[in-house]
Coordinates of N, CA and C in Angstrom, one line a residue:
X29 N 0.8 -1.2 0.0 CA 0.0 0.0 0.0 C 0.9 1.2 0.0
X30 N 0.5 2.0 -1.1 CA 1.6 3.6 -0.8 C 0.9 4.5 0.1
X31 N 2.0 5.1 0.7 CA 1.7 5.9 1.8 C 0.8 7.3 1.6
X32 N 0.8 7.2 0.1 CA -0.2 8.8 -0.6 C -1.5 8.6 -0.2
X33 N -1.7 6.9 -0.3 CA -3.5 6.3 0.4 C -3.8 7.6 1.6
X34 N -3.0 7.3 2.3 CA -3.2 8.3 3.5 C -3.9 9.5 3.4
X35 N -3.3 10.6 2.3 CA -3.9 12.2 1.7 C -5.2 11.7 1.2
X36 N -5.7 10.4 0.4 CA -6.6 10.5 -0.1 C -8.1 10.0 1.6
X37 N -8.0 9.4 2.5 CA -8.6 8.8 3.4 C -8.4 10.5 4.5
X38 N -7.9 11.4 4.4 CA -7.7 12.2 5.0 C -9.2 13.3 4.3
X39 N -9.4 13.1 3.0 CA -10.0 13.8 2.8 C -12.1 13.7 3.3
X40 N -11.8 12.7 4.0 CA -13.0 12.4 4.2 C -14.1 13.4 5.3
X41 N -12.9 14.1 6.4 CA -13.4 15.0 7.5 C -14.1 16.3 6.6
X42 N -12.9 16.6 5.1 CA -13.7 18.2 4.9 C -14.9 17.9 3.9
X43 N -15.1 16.3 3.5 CA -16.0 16.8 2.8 C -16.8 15.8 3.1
X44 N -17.2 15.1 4.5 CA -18.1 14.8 5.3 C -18.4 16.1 6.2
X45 N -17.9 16.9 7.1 CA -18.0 17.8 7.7 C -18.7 19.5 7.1
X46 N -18.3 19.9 6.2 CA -18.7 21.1 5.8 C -19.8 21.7 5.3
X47 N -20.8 21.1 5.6 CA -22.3 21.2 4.9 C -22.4 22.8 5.3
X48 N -21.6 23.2 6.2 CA -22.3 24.8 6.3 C -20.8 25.6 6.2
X49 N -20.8 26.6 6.4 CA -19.6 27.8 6.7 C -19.2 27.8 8.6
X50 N -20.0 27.7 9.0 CA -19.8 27.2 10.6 C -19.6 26.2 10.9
X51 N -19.8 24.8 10.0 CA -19.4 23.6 10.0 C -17.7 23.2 9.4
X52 N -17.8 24.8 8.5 CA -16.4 24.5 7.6 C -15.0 24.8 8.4
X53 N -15.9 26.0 9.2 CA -15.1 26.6 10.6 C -14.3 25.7 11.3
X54 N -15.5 25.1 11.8 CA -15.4 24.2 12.9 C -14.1 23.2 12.9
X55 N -14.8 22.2 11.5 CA -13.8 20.9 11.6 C -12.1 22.3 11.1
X56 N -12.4 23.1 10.2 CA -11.0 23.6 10.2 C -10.2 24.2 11.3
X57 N -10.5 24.4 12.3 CA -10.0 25.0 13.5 C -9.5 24.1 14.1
X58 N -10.5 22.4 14.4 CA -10.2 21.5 14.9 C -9.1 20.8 14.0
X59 N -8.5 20.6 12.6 CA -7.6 20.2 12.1 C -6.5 20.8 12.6
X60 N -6.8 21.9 12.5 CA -5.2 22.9 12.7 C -4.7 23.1 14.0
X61 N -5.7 22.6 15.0 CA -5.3 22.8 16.2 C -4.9 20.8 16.6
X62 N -5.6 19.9 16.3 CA -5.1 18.4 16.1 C -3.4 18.4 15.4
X63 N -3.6 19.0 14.5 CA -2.5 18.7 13.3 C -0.9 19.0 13.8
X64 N -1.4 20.7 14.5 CA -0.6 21.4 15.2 C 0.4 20.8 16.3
X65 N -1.1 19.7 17.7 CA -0.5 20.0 18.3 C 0.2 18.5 18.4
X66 N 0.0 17.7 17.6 CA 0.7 16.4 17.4 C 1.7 16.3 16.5
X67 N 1.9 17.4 15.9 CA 3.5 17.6 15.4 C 4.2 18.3 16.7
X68 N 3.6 19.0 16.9 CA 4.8 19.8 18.2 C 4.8 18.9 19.7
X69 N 4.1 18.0 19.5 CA 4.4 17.2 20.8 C 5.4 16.1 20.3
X70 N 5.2 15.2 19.0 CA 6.3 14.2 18.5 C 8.0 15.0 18.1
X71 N 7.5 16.5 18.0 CA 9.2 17.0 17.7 C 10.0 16.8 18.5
X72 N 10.3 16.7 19.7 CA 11.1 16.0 21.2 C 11.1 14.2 20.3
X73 N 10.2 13.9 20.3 CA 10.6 12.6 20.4 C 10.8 11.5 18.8
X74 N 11.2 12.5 18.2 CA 11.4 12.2 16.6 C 12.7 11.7 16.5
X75 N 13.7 11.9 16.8 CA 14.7 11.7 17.0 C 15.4 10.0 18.2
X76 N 14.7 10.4 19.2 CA 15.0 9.7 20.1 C 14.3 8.7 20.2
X77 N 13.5 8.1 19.8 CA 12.5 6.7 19.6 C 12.6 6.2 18.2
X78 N 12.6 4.6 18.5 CA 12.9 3.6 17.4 C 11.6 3.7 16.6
X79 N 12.0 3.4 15.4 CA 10.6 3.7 14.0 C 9.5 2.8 15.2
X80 N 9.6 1.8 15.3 CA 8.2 1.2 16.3 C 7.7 1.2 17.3
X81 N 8.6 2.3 17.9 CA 8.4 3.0 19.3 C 7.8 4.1 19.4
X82 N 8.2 5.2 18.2 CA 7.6 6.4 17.6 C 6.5 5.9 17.2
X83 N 6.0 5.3 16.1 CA 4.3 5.0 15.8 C 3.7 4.5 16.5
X84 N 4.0 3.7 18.0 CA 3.4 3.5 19.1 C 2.8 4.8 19.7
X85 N 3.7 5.6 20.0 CA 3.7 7.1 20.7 C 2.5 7.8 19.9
X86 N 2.9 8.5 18.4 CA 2.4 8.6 17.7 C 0.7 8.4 18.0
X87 N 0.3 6.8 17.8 CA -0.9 6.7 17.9 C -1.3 6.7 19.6
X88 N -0.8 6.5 20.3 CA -1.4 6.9 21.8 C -1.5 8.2 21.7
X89 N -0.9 9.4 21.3 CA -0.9 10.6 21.6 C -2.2 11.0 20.7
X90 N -2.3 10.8 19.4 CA -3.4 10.4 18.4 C -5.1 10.7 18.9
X91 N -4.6 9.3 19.6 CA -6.0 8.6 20.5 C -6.4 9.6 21.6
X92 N -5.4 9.9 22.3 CA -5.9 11.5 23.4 C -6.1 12.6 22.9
X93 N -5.6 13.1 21.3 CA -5.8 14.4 21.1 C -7.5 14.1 21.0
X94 N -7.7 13.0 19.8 CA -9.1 12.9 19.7 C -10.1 12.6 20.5
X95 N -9.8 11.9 21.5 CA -10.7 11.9 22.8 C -11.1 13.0 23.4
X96 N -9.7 14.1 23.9 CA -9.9 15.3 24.2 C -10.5 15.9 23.3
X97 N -10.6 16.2 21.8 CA -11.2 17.3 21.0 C -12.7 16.8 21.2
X98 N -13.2 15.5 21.0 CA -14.4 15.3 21.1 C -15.1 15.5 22.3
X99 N -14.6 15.5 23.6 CA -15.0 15.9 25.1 C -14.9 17.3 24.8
X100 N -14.1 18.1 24.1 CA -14.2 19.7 24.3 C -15.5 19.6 23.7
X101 N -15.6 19.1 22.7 CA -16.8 19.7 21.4 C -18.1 19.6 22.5
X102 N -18.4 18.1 22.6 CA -19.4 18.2 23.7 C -19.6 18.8 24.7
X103 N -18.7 19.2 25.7 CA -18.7 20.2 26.6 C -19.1 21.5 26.1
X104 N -18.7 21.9 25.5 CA -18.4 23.5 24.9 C -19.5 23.8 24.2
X105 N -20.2 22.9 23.3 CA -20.9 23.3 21.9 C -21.7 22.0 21.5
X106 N -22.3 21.5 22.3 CA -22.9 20.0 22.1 C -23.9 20.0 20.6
X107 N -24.0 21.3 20.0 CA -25.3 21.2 18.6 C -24.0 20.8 17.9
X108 N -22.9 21.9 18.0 CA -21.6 21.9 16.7 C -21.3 20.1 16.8
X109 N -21.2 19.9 17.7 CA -20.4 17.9 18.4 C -21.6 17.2 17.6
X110 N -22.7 17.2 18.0 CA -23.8 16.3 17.2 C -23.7 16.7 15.8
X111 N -23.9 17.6 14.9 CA -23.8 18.0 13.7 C -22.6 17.7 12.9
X112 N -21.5 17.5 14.0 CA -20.4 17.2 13.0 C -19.8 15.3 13.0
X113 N -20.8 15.2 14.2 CA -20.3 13.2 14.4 C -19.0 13.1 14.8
X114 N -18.6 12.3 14.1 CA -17.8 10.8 14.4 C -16.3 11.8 13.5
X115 N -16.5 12.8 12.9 CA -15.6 13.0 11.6 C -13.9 13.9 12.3
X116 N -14.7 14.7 13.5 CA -12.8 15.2 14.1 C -12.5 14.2 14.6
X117 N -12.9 12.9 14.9 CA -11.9 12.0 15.5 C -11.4 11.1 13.9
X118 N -11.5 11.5 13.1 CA -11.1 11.2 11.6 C -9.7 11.6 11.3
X119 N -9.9 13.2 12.4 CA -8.5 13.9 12.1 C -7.4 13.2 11.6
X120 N -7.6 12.1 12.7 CA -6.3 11.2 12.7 C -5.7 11.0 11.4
X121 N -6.2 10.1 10.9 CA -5.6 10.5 9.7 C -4.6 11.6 9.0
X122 N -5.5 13.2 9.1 CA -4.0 14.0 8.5 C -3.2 13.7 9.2
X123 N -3.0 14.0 10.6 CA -2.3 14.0 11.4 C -1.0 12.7 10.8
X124 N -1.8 11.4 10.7 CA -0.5 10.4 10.1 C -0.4 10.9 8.8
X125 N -0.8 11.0 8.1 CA -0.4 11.9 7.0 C 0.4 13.2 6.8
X126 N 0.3 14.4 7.5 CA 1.5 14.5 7.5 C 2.7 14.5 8.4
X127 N 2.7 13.3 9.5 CA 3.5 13.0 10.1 C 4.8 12.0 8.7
X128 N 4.0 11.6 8.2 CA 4.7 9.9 7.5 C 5.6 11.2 6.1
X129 N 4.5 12.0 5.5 CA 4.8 12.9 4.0 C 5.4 14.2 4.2
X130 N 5.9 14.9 5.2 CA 6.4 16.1 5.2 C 8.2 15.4 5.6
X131 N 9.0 16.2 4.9 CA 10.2 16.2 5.1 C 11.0 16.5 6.4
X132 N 12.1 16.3 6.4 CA 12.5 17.1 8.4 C 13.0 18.3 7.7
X133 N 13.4 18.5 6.5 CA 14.3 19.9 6.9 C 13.1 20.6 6.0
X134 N 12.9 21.6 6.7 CA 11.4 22.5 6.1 C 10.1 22.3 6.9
X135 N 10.1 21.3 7.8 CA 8.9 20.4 8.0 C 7.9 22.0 8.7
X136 N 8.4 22.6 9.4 CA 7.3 23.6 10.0 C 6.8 24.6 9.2
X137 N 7.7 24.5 8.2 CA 6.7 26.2 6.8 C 6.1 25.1 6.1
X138 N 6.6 24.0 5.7 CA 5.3 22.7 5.1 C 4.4 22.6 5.7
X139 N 4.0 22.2 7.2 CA 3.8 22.7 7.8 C 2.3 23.5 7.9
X140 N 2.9 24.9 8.1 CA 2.1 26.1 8.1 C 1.3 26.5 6.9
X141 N 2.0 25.8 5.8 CA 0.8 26.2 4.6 C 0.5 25.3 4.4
X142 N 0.4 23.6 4.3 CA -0.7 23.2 4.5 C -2.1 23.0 5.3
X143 N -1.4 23.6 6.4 CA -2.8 24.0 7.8 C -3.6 25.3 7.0
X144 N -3.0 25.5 6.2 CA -3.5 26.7 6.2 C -4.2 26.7 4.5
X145 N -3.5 25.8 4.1 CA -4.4 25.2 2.8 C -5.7 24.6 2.9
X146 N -5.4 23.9 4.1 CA -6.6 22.6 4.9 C -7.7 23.6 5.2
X147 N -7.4 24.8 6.2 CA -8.9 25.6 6.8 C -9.1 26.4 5.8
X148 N -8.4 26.9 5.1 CA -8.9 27.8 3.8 C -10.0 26.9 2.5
X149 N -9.7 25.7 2.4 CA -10.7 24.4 1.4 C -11.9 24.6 2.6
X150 N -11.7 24.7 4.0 CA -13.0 24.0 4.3 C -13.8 25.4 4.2
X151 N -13.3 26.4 4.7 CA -14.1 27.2 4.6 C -14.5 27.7 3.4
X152 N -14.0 27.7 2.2 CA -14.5 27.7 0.9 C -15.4 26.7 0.5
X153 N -14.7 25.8 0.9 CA -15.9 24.3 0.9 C -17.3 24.6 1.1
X154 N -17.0 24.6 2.8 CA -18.1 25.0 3.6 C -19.4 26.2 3.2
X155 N -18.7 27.2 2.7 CA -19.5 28.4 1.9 C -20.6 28.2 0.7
X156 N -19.3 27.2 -0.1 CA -20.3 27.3 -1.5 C -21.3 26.1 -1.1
X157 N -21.1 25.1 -0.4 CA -22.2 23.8 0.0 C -23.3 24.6 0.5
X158 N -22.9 25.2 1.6 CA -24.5 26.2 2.2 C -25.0 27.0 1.2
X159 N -24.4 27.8 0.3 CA -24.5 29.0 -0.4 C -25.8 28.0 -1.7
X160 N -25.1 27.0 -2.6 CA -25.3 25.9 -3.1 C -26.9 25.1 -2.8
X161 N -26.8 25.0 -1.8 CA -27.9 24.0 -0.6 C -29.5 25.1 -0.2
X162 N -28.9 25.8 0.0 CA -29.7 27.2 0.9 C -30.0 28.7 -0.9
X163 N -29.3 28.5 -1.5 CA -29.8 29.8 -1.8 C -30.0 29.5 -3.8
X164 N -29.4 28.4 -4.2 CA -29.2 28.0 -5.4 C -30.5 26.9 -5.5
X165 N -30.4 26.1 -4.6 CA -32.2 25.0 -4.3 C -31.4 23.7 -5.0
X166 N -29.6 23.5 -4.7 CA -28.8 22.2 -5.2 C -29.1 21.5 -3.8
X167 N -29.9 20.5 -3.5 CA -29.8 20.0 -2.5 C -28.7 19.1 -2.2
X168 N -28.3 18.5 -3.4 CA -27.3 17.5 -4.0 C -25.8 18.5 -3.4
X169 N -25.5 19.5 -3.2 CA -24.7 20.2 -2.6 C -24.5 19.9 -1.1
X170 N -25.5 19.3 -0.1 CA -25.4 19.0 0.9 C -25.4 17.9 1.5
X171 N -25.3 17.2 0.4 CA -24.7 15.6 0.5 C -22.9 15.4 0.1
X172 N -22.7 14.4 0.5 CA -21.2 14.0 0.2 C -20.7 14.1 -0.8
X173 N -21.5 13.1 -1.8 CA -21.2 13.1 -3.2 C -21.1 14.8 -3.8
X174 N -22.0 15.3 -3.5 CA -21.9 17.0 -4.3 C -20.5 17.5 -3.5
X175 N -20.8 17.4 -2.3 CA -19.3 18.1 -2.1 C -17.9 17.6 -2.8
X176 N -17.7 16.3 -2.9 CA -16.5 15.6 -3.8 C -16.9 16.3 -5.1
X177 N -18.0 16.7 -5.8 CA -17.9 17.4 -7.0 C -17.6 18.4 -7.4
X178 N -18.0 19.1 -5.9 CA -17.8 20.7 -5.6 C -16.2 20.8 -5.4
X179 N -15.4 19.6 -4.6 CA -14.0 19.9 -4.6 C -13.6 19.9 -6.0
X180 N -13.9 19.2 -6.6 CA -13.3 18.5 -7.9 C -13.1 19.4 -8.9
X181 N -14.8 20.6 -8.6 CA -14.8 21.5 -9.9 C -13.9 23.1 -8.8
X182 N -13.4 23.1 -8.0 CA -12.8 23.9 -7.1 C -11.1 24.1 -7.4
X183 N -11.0 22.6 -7.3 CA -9.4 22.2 -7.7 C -9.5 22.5 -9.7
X184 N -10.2 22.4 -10.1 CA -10.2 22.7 -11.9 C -10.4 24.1 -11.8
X185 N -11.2 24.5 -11.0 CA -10.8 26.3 -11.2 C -9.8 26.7 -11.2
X186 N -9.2 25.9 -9.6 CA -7.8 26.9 -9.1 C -6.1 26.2 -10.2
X187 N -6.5 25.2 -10.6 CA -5.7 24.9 -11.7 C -5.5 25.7 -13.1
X188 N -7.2 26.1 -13.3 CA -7.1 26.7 -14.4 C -6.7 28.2 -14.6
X189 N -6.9 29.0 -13.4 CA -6.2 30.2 -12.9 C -5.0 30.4 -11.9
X190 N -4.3 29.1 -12.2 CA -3.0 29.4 -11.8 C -2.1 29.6 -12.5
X191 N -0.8 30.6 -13.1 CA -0.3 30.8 -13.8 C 0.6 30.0 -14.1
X192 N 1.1 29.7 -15.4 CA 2.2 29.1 -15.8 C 2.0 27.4 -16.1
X193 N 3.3 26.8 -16.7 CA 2.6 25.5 -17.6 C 2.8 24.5 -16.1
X194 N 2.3 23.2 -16.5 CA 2.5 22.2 -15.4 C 3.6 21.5 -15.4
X195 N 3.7 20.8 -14.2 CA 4.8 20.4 -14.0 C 5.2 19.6 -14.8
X196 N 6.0 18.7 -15.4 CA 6.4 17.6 -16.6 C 5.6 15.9 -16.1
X197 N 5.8 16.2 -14.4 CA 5.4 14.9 -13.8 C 4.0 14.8 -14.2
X198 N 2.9 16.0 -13.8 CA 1.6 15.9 -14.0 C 0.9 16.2 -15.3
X199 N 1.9 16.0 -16.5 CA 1.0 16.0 -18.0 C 1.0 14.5 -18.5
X200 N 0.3 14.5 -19.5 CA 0.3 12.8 -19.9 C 1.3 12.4 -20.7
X201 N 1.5 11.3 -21.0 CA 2.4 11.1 -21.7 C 1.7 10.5 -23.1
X202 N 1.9 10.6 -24.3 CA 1.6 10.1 -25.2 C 2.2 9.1 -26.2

C-alpha cells in the first residue's frame, strides 16, 4: 500500500463535515489545532525513539488528542459535536499523514501552509455547500457526493487560474 493512500482517506473529515460555513469553521479549526499540536508534541521525540516506538507514541498521543477534542466539542458546543459526528476523530488520519509525508528539513513552513491550505478548502468548501444548498435549491450540494464534485470542480478552477505550464510529472504522456 503507498503511503499517498493516506492524503486521499484524510480527505473524508472536509467533505463529510462542511455542509455549512460554521461547519467548515469548525472541523477547520479543529484540524489545525489536532495537526498542530501532534507535530509539536512528537518534535522531542522524533529523533529519540525507534521507528516502532515512535508510531506507538504517535498513535497513543493520536488517540488522546481525539478523545480530548471530542470531550471539548461536547462540553463547549454539544449542537456543533452532534452536527459534525464521528468525523474530528477522523483527524487522525491528517495528522498520520503528514506525520509519515512532510520532510525534516522545512517540516514547519510545510507545515504552516498546508494547515493553512486545509482551513482555507474548508471554509471555501463550507460556503459554497451552504451557499449551493440554501440559496441555489442544489440539494445534492449538501450531500457527500456534491461536495467531492464541488471539490473537484474547485481544484479545476484553481488549476485553471494558476499561472504558468505544469509540471512535466503531472501531464500525460503520449
Amino acid at each position: 500500500m503507498n503511503r499517498f493512500y493516506l492524503l486521499a482517506t484524510s480527505l473524508i473529515p472536509l467533505l463529510g463535515a462542511t455542509r455549512t460555513l460554521r461547519e467548515g469553521a469548525t472541523i477547520g479549526l479543529c484540524t489545525v489545532i489536532t495537526v498542530g499540536l501532534h507535530q509539536l508534541l512528537m518534535a522531542p521525540l522524533r529523533q529519540r525513539l525507534a521507528s516502532w516506538a515512535y508510531v506507538l507514541a504517535s498513535l497513543l498521543l493520536l488517540a488522546a488528542l481525539a478523545s480530548c477534542l471530542q470531550m471539548a466539542l461536547r462540553a463547549w458546543w454539544l449542537p456543533m459535536a452532534l452536527a459534525l459526528g464521528h468525523y474530528p476523530a477522523l483527524l487522525c488520519l491528517q495528522c498520520l499523514a503528514c506525520d509519515h509525508l512532510l520532510p525534516c528539513q522545512g517540516r514547519w513552513r510545510l507545515l504552516a501552509r498546508y494547515l493553512c491550505a486545509v482551513f482555507a478548502s474548508c471554509l471555501l468548501l463550507g460556503a459554497s455547500r451552504q451557499w449551493l444548498a440554501e440559496f441555489a435549491g442544489l440539494h445534492l450540494a449538501s450531500l457527500a457526493p456534491g461536495a467531492l464534485l464541488l471539490l473537484g470542480l474547485l481544484l479545476a478552477l484553481y488549476n485553471r487560474l494558476r499561472p504558468g505550464p505544469a509540471h512535466p510529472r503531472r501531464q500525460g504522456k503520449f
